[in-house]
Structures are given as structure tokens and as C-alpha cells.
Short mmCIF file of C-alpha atoms and ligand atoms in Angstrom, two decimals:
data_model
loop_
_atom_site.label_atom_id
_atom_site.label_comp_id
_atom_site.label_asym_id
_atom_site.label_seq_id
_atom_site.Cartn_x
_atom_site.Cartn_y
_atom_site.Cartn_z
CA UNK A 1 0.00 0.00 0.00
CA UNK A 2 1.03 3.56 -0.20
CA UNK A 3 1.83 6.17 1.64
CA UNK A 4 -1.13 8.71 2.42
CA UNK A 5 -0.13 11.20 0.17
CA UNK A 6 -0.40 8.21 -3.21
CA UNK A 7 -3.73 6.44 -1.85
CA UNK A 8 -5.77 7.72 -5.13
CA UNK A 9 -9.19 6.79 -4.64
CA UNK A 10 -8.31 5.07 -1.28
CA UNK A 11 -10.22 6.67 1.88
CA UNK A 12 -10.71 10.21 1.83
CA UNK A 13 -9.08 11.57 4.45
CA UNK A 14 -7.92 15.08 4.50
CA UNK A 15 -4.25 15.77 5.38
CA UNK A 16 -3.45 18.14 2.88
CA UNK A 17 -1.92 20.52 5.90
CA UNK A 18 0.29 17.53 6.46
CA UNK A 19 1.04 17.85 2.39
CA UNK A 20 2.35 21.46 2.61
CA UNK A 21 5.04 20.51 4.98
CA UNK A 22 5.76 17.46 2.54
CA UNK A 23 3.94 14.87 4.59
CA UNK A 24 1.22 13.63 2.88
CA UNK A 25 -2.49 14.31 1.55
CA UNK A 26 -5.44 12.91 0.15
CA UNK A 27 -8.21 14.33 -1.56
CA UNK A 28 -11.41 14.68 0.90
CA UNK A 29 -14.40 14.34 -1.63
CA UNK A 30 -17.90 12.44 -1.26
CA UNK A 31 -18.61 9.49 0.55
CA UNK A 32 -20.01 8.52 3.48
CA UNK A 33 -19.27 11.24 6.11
CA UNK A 34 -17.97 10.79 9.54
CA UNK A 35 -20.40 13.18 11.56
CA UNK A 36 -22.97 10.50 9.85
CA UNK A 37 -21.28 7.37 12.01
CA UNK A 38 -23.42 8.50 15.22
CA UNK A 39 -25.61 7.05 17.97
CA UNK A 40 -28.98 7.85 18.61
CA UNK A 41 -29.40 11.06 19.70
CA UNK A 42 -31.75 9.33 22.49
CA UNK A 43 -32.58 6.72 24.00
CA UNK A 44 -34.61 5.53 27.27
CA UNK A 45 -31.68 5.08 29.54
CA UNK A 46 -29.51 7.70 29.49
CA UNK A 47 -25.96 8.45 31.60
CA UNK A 48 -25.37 11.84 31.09
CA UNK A 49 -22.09 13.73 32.18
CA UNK A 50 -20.12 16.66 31.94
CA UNK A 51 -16.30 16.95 32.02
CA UNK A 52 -14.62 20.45 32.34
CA UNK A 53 -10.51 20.33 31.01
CA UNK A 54 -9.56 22.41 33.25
CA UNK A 55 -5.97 23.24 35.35
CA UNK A 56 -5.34 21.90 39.15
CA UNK A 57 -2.67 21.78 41.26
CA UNK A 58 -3.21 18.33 42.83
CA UNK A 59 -1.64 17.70 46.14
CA UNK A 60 -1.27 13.92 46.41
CA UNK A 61 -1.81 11.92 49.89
CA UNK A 62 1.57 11.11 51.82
CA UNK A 63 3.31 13.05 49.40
CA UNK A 64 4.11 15.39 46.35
CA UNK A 65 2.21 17.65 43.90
CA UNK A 66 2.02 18.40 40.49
CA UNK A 67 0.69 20.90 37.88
CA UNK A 68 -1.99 19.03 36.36
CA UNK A 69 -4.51 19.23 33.03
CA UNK A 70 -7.10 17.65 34.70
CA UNK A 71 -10.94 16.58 33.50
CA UNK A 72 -13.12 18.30 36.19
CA UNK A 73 -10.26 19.05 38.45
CA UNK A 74 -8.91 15.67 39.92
CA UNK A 75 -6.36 13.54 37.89
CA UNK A 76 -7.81 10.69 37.54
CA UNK A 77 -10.87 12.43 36.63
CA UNK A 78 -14.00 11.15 37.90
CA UNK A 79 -15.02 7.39 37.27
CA UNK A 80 -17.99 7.56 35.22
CA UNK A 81 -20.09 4.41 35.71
CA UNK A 82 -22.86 3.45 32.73
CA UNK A 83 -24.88 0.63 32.84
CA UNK A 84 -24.67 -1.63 30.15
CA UNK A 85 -27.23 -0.88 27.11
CA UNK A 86 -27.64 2.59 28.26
CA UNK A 87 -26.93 6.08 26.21
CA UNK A 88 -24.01 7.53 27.25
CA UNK A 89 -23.70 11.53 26.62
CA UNK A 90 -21.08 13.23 28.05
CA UNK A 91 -20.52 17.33 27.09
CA UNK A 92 -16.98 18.41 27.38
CA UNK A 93 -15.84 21.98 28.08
CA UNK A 94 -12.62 23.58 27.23
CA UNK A 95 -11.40 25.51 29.67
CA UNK A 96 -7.73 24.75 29.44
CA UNK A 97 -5.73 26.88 26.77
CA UNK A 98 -4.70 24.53 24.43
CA UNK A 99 -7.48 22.34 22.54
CA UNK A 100 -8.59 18.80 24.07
CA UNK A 101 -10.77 15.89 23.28
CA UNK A 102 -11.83 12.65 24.45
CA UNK A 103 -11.40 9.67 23.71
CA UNK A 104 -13.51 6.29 24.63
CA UNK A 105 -10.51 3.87 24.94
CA UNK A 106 -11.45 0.40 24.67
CA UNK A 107 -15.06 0.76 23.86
CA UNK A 108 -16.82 0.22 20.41
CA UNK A 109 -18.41 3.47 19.75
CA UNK A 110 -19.75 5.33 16.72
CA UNK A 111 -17.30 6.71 14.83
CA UNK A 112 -17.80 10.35 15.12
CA UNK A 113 -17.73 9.94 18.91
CA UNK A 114 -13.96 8.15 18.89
CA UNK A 115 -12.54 11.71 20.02
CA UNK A 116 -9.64 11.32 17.63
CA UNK A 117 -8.28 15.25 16.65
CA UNK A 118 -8.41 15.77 12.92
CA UNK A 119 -10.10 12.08 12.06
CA UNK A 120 -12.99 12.15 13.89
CA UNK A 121 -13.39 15.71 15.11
CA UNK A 122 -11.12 19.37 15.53
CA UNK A 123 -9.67 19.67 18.92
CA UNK A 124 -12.43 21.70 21.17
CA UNK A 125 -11.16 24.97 21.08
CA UNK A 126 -10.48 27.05 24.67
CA UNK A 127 -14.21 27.94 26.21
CA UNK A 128 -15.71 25.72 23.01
CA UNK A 129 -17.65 22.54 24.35
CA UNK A 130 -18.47 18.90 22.33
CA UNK A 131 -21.08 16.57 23.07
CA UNK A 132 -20.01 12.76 22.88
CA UNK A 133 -22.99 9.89 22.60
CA UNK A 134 -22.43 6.29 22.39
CA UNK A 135 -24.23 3.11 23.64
CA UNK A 136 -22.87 1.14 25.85
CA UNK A 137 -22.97 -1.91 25.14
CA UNK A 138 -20.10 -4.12 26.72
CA UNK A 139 -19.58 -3.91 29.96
CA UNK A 140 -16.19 -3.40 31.54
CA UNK A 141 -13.45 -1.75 32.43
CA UNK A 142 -12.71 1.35 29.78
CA UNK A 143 -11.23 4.54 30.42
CA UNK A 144 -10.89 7.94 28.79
CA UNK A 145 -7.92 10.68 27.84
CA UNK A 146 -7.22 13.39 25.43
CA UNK A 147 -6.30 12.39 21.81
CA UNK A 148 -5.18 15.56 20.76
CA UNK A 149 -1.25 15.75 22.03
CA UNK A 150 -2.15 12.68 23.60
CA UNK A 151 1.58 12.21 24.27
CA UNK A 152 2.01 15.58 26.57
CA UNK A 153 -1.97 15.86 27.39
CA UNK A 154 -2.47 12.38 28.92
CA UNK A 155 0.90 12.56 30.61
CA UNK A 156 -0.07 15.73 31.88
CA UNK A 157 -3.46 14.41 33.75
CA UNK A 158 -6.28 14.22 30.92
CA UNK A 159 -7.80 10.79 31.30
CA UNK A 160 -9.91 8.82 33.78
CA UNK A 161 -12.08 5.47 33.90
CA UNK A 162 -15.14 4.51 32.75
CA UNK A 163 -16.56 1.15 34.23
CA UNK A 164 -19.84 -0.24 31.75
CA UNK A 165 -22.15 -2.01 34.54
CA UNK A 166 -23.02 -5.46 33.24
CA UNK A 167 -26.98 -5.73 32.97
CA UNK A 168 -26.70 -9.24 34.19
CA UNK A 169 -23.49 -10.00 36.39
CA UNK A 170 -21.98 -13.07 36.43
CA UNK A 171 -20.37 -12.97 39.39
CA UNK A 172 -21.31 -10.48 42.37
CA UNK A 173 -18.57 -8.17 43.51
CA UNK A 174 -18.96 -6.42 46.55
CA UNK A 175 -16.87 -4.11 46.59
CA UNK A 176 -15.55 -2.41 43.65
CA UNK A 177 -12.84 -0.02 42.73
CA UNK A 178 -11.09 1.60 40.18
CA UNK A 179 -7.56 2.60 40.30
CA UNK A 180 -5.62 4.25 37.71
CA UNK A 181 -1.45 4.25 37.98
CA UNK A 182 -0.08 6.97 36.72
CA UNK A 183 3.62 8.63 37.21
CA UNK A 184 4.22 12.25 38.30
CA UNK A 185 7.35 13.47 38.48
CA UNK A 186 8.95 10.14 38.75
CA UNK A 187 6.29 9.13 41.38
CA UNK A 188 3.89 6.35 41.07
CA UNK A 189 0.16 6.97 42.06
CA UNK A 190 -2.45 4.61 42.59
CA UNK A 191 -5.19 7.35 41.68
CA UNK A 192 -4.42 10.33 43.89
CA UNK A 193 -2.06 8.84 46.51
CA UNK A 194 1.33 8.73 46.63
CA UNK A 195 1.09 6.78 50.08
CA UNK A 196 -0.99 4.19 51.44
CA UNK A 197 -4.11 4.60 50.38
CA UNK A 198 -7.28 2.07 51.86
CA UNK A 199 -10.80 0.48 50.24
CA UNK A 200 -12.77 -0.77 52.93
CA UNK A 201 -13.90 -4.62 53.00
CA UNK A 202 -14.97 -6.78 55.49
CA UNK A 203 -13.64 -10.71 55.94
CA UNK A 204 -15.72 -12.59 53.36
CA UNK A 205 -16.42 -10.22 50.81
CA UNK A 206 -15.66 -10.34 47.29
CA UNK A 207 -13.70 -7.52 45.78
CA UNK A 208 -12.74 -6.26 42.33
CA UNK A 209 -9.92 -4.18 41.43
CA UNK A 210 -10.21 -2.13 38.01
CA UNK A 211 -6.28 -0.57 37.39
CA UNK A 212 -5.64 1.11 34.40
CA UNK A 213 -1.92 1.58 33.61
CA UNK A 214 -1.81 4.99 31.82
CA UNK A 215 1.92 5.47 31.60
CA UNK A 216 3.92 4.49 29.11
CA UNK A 217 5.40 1.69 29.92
CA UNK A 218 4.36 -1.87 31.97
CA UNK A 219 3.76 -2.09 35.65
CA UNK A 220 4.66 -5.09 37.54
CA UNK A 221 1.91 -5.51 40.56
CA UNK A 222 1.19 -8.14 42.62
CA UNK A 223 -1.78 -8.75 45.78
CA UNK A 224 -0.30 -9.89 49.17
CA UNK A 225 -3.12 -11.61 51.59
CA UNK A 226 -5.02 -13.70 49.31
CA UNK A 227 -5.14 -15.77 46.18
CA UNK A 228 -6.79 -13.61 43.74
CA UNK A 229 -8.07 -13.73 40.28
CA UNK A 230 -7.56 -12.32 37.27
CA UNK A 231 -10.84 -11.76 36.47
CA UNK A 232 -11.18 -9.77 32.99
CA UNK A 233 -8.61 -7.95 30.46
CA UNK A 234 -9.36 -4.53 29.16
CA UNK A 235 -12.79 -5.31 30.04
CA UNK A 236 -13.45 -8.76 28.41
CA UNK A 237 -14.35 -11.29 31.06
CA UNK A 238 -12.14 -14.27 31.35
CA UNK A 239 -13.20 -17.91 30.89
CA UNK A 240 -12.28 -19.79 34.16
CA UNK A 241 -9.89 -17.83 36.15
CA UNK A 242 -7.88 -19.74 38.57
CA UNK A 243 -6.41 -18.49 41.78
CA UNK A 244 -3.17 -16.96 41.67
CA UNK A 245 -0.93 -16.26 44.84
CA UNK A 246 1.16 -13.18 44.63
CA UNK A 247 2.13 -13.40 40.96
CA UNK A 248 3.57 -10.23 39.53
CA UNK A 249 1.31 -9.23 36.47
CA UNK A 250 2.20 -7.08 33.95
CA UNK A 251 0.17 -4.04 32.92
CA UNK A 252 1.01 -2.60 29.80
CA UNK A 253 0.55 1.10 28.98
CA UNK A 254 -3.23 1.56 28.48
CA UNK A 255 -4.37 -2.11 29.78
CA UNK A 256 -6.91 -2.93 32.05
CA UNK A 257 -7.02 -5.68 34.84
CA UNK A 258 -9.59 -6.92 36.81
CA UNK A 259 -8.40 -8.61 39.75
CA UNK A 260 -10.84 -10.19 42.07
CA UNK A 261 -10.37 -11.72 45.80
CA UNK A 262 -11.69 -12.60 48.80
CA UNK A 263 -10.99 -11.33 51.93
CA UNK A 264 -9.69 -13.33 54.40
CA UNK A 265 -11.40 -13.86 57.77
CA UNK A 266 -8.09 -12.03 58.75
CA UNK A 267 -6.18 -9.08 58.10
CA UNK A 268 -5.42 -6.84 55.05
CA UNK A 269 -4.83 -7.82 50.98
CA UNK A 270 -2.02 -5.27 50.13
CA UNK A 271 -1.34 -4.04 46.90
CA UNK A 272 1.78 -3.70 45.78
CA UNK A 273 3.76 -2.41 42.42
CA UNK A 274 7.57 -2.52 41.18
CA UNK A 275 9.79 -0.35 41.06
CA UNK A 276 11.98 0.90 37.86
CA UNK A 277 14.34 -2.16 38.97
CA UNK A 278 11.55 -4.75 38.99
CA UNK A 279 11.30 -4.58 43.00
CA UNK A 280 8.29 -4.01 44.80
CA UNK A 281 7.80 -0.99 46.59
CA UNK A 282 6.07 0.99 49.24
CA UNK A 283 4.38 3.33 48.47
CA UNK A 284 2.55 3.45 46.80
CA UNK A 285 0.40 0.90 47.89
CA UNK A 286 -3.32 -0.06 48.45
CA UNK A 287 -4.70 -2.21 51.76
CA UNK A 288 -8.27 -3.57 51.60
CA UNK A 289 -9.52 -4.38 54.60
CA UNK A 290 -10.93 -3.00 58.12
CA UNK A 291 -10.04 0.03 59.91
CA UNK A 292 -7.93 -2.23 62.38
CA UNK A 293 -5.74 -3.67 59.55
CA UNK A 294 -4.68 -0.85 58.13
CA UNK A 295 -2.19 -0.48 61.25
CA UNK A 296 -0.75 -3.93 60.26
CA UNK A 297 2.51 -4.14 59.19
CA UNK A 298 3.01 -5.73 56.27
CA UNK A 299 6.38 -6.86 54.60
CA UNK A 300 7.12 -6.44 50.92
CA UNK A 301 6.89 -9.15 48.91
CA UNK A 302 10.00 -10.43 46.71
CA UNK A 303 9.69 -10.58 43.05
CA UNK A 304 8.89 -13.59 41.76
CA UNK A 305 10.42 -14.87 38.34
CA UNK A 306 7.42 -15.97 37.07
CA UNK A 307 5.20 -13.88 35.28
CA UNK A 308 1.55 -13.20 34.32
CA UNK A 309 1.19 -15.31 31.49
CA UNK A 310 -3.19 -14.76 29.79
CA UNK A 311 -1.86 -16.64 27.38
CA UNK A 312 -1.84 -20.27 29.42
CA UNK A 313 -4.46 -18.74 32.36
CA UNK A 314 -8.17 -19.90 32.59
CA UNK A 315 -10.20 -22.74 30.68
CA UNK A 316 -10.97 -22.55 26.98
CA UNK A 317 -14.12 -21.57 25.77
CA UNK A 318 -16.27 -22.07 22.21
CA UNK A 319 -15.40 -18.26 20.50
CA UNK A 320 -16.62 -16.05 17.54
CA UNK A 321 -13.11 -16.27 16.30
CA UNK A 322 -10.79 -19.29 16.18
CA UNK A 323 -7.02 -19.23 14.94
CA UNK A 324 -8.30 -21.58 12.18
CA UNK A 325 -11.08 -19.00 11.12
CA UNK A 326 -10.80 -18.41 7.64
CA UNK A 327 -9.87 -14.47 7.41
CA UNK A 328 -11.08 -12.28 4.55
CA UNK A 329 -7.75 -10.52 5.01
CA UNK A 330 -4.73 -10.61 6.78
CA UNK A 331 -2.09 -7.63 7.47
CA UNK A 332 1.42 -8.06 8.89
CA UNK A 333 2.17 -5.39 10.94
CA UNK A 334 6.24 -4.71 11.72
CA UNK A 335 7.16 -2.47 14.77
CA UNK A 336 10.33 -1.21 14.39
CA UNK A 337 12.77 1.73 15.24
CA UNK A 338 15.21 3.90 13.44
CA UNK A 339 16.89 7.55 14.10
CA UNK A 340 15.70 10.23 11.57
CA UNK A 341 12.65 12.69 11.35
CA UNK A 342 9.64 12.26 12.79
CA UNK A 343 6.99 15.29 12.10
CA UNK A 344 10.16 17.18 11.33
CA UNK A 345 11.84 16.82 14.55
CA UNK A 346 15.71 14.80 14.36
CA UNK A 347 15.38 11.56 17.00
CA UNK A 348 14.34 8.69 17.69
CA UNK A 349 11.42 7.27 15.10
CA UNK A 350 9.14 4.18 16.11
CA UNK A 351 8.20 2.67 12.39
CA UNK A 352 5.07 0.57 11.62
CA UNK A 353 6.14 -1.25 8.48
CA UNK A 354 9.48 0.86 8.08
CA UNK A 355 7.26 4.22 7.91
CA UNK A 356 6.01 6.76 10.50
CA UNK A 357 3.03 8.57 10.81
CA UNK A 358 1.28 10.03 8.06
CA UNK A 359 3.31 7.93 5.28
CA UNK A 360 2.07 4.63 7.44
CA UNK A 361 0.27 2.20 5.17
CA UNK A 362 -3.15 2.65 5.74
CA UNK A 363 -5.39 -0.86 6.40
CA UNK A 364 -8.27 -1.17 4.31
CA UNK A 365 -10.98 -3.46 5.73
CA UNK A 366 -14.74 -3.93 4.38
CA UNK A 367 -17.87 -4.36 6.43
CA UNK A 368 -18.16 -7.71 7.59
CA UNK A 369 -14.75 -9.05 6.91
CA UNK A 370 -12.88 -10.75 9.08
CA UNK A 371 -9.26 -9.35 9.64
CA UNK A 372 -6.17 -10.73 11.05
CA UNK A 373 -3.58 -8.59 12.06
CA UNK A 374 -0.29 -10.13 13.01
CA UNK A 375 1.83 -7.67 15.17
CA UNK A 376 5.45 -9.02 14.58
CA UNK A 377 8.22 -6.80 16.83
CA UNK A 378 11.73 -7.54 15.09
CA UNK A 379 13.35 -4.19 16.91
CA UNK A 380 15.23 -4.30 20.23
CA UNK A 381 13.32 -0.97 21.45
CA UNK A 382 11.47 -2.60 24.21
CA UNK A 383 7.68 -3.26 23.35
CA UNK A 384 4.94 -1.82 21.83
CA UNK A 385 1.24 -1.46 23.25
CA UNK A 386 -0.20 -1.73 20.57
CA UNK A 387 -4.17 0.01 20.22
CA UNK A 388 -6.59 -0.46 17.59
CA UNK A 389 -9.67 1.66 18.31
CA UNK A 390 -13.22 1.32 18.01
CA UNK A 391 -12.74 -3.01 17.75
CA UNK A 392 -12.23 -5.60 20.31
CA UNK A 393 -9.53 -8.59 18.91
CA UNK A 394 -9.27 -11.75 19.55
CA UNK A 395 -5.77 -13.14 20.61
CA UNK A 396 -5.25 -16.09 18.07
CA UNK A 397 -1.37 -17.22 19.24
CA UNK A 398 1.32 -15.75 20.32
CA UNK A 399 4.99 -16.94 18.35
CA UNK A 400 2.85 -18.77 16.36
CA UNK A 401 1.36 -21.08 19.65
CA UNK A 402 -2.82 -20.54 20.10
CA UNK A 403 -3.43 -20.19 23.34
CA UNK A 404 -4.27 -22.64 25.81
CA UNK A 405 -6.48 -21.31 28.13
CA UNK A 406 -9.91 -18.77 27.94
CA UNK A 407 -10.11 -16.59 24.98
CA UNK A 408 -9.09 -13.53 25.56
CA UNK A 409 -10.21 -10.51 24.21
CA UNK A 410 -8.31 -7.17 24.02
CA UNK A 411 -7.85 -3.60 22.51
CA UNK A 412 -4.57 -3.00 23.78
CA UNK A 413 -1.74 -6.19 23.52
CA UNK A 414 1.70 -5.66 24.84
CA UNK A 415 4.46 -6.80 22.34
CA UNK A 416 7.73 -7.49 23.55
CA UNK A 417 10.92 -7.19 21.20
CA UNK A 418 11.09 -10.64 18.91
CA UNK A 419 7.78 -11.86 19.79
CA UNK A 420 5.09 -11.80 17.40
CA UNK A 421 0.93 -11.68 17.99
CA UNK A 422 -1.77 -12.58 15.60
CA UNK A 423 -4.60 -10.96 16.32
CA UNK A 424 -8.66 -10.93 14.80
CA UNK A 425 -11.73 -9.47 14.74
CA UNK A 426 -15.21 -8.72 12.36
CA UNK A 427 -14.82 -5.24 10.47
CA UNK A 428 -17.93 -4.21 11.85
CA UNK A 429 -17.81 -0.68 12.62
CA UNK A 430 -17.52 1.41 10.02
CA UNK A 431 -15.11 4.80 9.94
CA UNK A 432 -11.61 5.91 9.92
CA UNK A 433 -9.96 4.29 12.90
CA UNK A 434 -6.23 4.87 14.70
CA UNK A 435 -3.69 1.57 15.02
CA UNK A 436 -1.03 2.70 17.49
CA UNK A 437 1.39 2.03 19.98
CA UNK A 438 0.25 3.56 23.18
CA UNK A 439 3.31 4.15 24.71
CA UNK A 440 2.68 8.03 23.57
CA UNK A 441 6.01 8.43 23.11
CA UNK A 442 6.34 6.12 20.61
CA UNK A 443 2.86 7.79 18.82
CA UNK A 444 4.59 10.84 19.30
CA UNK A 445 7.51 10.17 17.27
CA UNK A 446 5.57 8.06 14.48
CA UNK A 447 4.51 4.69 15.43
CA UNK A 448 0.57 5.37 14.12
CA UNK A 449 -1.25 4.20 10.97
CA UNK A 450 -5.30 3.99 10.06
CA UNK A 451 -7.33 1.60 9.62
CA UNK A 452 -10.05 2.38 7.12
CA UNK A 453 -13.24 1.11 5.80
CA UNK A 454 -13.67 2.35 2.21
CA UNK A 455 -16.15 5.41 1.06
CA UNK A 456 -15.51 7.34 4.45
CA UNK A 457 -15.22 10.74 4.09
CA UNK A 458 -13.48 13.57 6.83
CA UNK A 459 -14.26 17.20 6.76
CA UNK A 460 -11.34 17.17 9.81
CA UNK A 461 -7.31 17.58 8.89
CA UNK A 462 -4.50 16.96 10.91
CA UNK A 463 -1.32 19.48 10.72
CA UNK A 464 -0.42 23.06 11.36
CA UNK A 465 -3.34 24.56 9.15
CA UNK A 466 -5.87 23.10 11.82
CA UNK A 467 -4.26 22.48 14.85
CA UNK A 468 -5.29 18.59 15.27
CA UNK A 469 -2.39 17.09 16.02
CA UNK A 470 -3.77 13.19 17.35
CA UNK A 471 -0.32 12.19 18.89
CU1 C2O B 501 -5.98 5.21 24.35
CU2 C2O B 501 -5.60 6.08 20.39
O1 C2O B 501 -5.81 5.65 22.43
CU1 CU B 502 5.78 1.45 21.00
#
């Protein structure tokens, strides 16, 4: 394929800013436009919210503060909870200085509600607002940021959770908390605490634990005072779950785990995350328990070798999509890493396919085909997170291997350097839609490309003429 500014009658997306400074461009002309891709404009069960960008000066618990873009004043911003098959609108104002948006990581919505700056909308301006409406219709653990200067804006405290209530439950939880990590100034946070922060529980009760990682690169975290479960990746239930004891998992940049325990008849469950050197730490850390066990003591746990591994976890389970499916098409996808210009800064480039952002190939799919995508890392630059939007894949095999246990269902998969995923899932939302590595960094400095459906048009452009600028 070529690059975006060669993709003749290809999809019509407008970068001709991006052209002028050499880039790339496409002609926008007719077709089906985005601002069509919407949901209902009601519905009988609707979760409305608002979300100011707006600056804070956050002062954690136990210790440290920081300068923070925040979405209605806290970093994370507040957890907005939906229930499953409900409307959900939520009206952002701008009253930051720079332009913002939001985007619905993780969850299937419409295209013209995916929040992406110069695909799927124009940043909203200082003291402009934007209404986003989608249905929610898995439930799960999502969460939201900024996808214009994701990359600085995210970083810099524009994102929080949104948990989709299932309609039915399959298991009761009761208690239930979100947690999203997140680094300031070379400080981990568990949500707003730098220290020990603590969910009440009492002995026999069932608790789940939503953490989002949404740094840039993996966390290592581990429970301490009972076998717990991994109960669901980036929202997709798992198949099975057995109980681990105080094995590390690894949380990607942009994942979400569900971890589910219960509590002892005695004493706290601790959690606990590595340090840059792969030892746990304290703090941060979270206790669940009584107001008597959070004086315990409690000793760090040592790393263990072993890690994590969805692959193996769980039982398997009849799915959708199998790894001997037969695919409509298939795309390799190579995540590499070269010095040279990115956006027409001299550094460090992150390549999809040997290219960077906007002369990526772009990935044509067709409504109701079903895609494979095989993510194949042959650099030694650490791994890539890599995010398709607006889908949910199926993990077919890792290095080739299917997996062994429950299916597992992502939009974010972690791939280390020399290992290879292939991924799949039914082309069946229609729009333009961002493949990228979600350590921002890496988007920053090139490592995007689109996935397209054909006939869909964009009024939006990305570049210096308009200001969108995704990564
Ligand atoms: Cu979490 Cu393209 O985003
Ligand atoms: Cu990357």
C-alpha cells in the first residue's frame, strides 16, 4: 500500500496541511461522512455527564504535587459508571488553553464519537464545548484521555475510567474499585495517593480491582493476603480464572485488569507495584480491609520470576473467532525503530512497516470481513502497546502457539521485542480508525497508521493549518 499522500481513490481523508510541509495528503471528496457514524441522539436510559478540562494543582496523599490538566479538576478524573445498554452523553468543556478531546478507549463506539483530533473531530477549542454519545454496550473496564497531544496531554493528567455495569453479572462483587497508575514526576500513584491509600472490606467479601496503567510503559503488581483472580482484560471477562498467589502481572501502557479476591477472615490484601528495577515498593500501595488492619505491618513481597502469562491462564471456551477461522484478510504489521525525522523533529522514530506517521500504510478493511492482524516486533526498542480503536480482537497465538487457556479478548496487547501476535476481529464498525502504539512516546515520534473502511469521508485535517495534532 502507499503512503497517504499516493492512496488515489483510497479513503478520503484530508491531510493536505500535512502535504504542505511534505507529509502527505489525500483528496477529501464524497462518501459517506464521519459526523454520519453516530448514535442515537436518544434513547430511554440515558448516563449523562459533563467533564470540564480544566488546570489543578493536585496535592497527592503522603506526598508530592504536580501541575496538572485535569478533567473536572482531579487527575484521575471522575469514574464515570454506565450501565450496560444505556446512552451515554457526556458534554466536554474547554477551559484549558490549548485544545482537548476525548477519547472512549477500549469501547466500540460510533465513529464520530472516537474523540480522535483531525479524524474524527477538531480539537475543542479554549471555552468551546463537544457533546459525545455512544451506547454502551459491553460492559467493563474502559477509560478515557485526550487524543489531541495525547503524548504531553495524557501525561499531563487528561484521562480517567469509565466502568460499563453489566446488565446481568456473572459474578457479584462487593466491593468495587477503580484505580488508575499513573507517574508524576517520577512518582507512582495509585489514583491520587502517593502513600498508602485504603478500600474498605470486610472478611468474606468479594472484591474487584479495576487498574488502568496509563503510563507508558508496563507495571509489575502483585496482591499480598489472598489468592486472587484475574478476572477480565481490558474489560473482556475471562473464561475460568484460577487463583493466583502473589504473581507479579504485567500491565502494559493503556491495559486494564480486573483482579478479584476474597478477603480473608483475617487481616489486610495489600497491593503492591515494582519499582523501575523490577522490586516491589512501598508506596505506593493499596490495603483492603478493616479500619484495624490498616495499622498492620506488612512486609514487601520479593519478586517472583514468574510472570503473568493470559496466554496459558483460565479454561478454553467455544469463541466467535478461532485461529483456524478463515480471514477475509490478513495484514502483517512490523514495529520497528530507526533515528531520523519524525513530524520534522531529528530523534528517535518508532516505524510501523518501516514508515512513520502520516506515510504509514493505511489498512483497508470492508464491512463484515474478518481481519487478522499479526503484530510481529523484530526491533530491540522494548515493546509496543499496541491500540486499535473502536474493535475488540481476539488473541489467536502468540509466536505462532494458540493459546491454551480462555479466549481472551483485548484492545490493547503488549508486544515485547522478537515476539510476534496474531490478532482478529469482524470489520464491523464502520469509519476511519487509529492503530497505534500507546506508549505516547512512541505515537509521538511516528509509530501510528489507520485503519479504514472504504467510502468514508473527513471534513477534519491533521497538521499546522488546523491544529489537530492526534499524537
Ligand atoms: Cu488510548 Cu488512540 O488511544
Ligand atoms: Cu511502542
Amino acid at each position: 500500500m502507499g503512503t497517504a499522500c499516493d492512496m488515489g481513490n483510497m479513503p478520503q481523508m484530508d491531510m493536505s496541511n500535512m502535504c504542505q510541509t511534505g507529509n502527505g495528503a489525500l483528496p477529501s471528496s464524497a462518501g459517506i461522512p464521519i459526523t454520519s457514524l453516530q448514535a442515537p441522539q436518544t434513547a430511554t436510559h440515558v448516563d449523562e455527564f459533563t467533564l470540564i478540562a480544566q488546570y489543578a494543582h493536585l496535592s497527592f496523599m503522603s506526598k508530592g504535587q504536580a501541575d496538572a490538566w485535569t478533567y473536572n479538576g482531579t487527575s484521575p478524573g471522575p469514574t464515570l459508571r454506565a450501565h450496560q445498554g444505556d446512552l451515554v452523553v457526556v458534554h466536554l468543556v474547554n477551559h484549558l488553553t490549548v485544545g482537548v478531546t476525548i477519547h472512549w478507549h477500549g469501547v466500540a463506539v460510533p465513529n464520530s464519537a472516537d474523540g480522535v483530533a483531525g479524524v474524527t473531530q477538531n480539537a475543542v477549542k479554549p471555552g468551546q464545548t463537544y457533546t459525545y454519545r455512544f451506547l454502551a454496550q459491553d460492559p467493563g473496564t474502559y477509560w478515557y484521555h485526550s487524543h489531541q497531544e495525547s503524548f504531553e496531554e495524557t501525561g499531563n493528567g487528561l484521562y480517567g475510567m469509565l466502568v460499563v455495569e453489566p446488565a446481568r453479572p456473572v459474578v457479584h462483587d462487593d466491593v468495587d474499585a477503580a484505580l488508575a497508575l499513573h507517574t508524576w514526576n517520577n512518582t507512582l500513584a495509585f489514583n491520587m495517593s502517593t502513600g498508602t491509600q485504603s478500600i474498605n472490606a470486610r472478611p468474606g467479601q468479594w472484591v474487584r480491582l479495576r487498574l488502568v496503567n496509563t503510563d507508558n510503559s508496563p507495571h509489575l503488581l502483585t496482591l499480598k493476603g489472598a489468592p486472587f483472580l484475574v478476572a477480565a482484560l481490558d474489560g473482556h471477562e475471562l473464561n475460568g480464572p484460577t487463583p493466583l498467589t502473589a504473581l507479579p502481572v504485567s500491565i502494559d501502557a493503556a491495559q486494564r485488569y480486573d483482579l478479584r479476591f476474597q478477603m480473608p477472615q483475617h487481616g489486610p490484601v495489600a497491593l503492591f507495584a515494582a519499582n523501575g528495577n523490577g522490586q516491589y515498593q512501598t508506596p505506593p500501595r493499596v490495603l483492603i480491609g478493616q479500619e484495624n488492619d490498616f495499622q498492620s505491618s506488612i512486609s514487601i513481597p520479593p519478586m517472583s520470576q514468574k510472570v503473568f502469562d493470559f496466554t496459558t491462564y483460565g479454561h478454553p471456551a467455544p469463541d466467535a473467532i478461532k485461529p483456524n477461522s478463515h480471514f477475509d484478510v490478513t495484514y502483517t504489521i512490523s514495529l520497528g525503530f530507526t533515528f531520523g525525522f519524525s513530524n520534522m523533529r531529528p530523534g528517535p522514530v518508532f516505524t510501523l512497516d518501516g514508515e512513520s506517521f502520516p506515510h504509514t500504510p493505511m489498512l483497508m478493511v470492508r464491512p463484515g470481513e474478518l481481519v487478522r492482524l499479526r503484530f510481529v516486533n523484530d526491533a530491540n526498542a522494548g515493546d509496543h502497546p499496541m491500540h486499535l480503536h473502536g474493535h475488540t480482537f481476539t488473541v489467536l497465538a502468540k509466536n505462532g502457539h494458540p493459546l491454551t487457556g480462555s479466549p481472551v479478548h483485548l484492545d490493547t496487547i503488549s508486544v515485547g521485542p522478537h515476539e510476534t501476535y496474531d490478532v482478529a476481529f469482524y470489520a464491523d464498525n464502520p469509519g476511519l480508525w487509529m492503530i497505534h502504539c500507546h506508549n505516547l512516546f512512541h505515537a509521538n515520534h511516528g509509530m501510528d497508521m489507520m485503519l479504514v473502511y472504504p467510502n468514508i469521508s473527513t471534513p477534519y485535517s491533521i497538521g499546522y493549518a488546523s491544529g489537530n495534532f492526534p499524537d
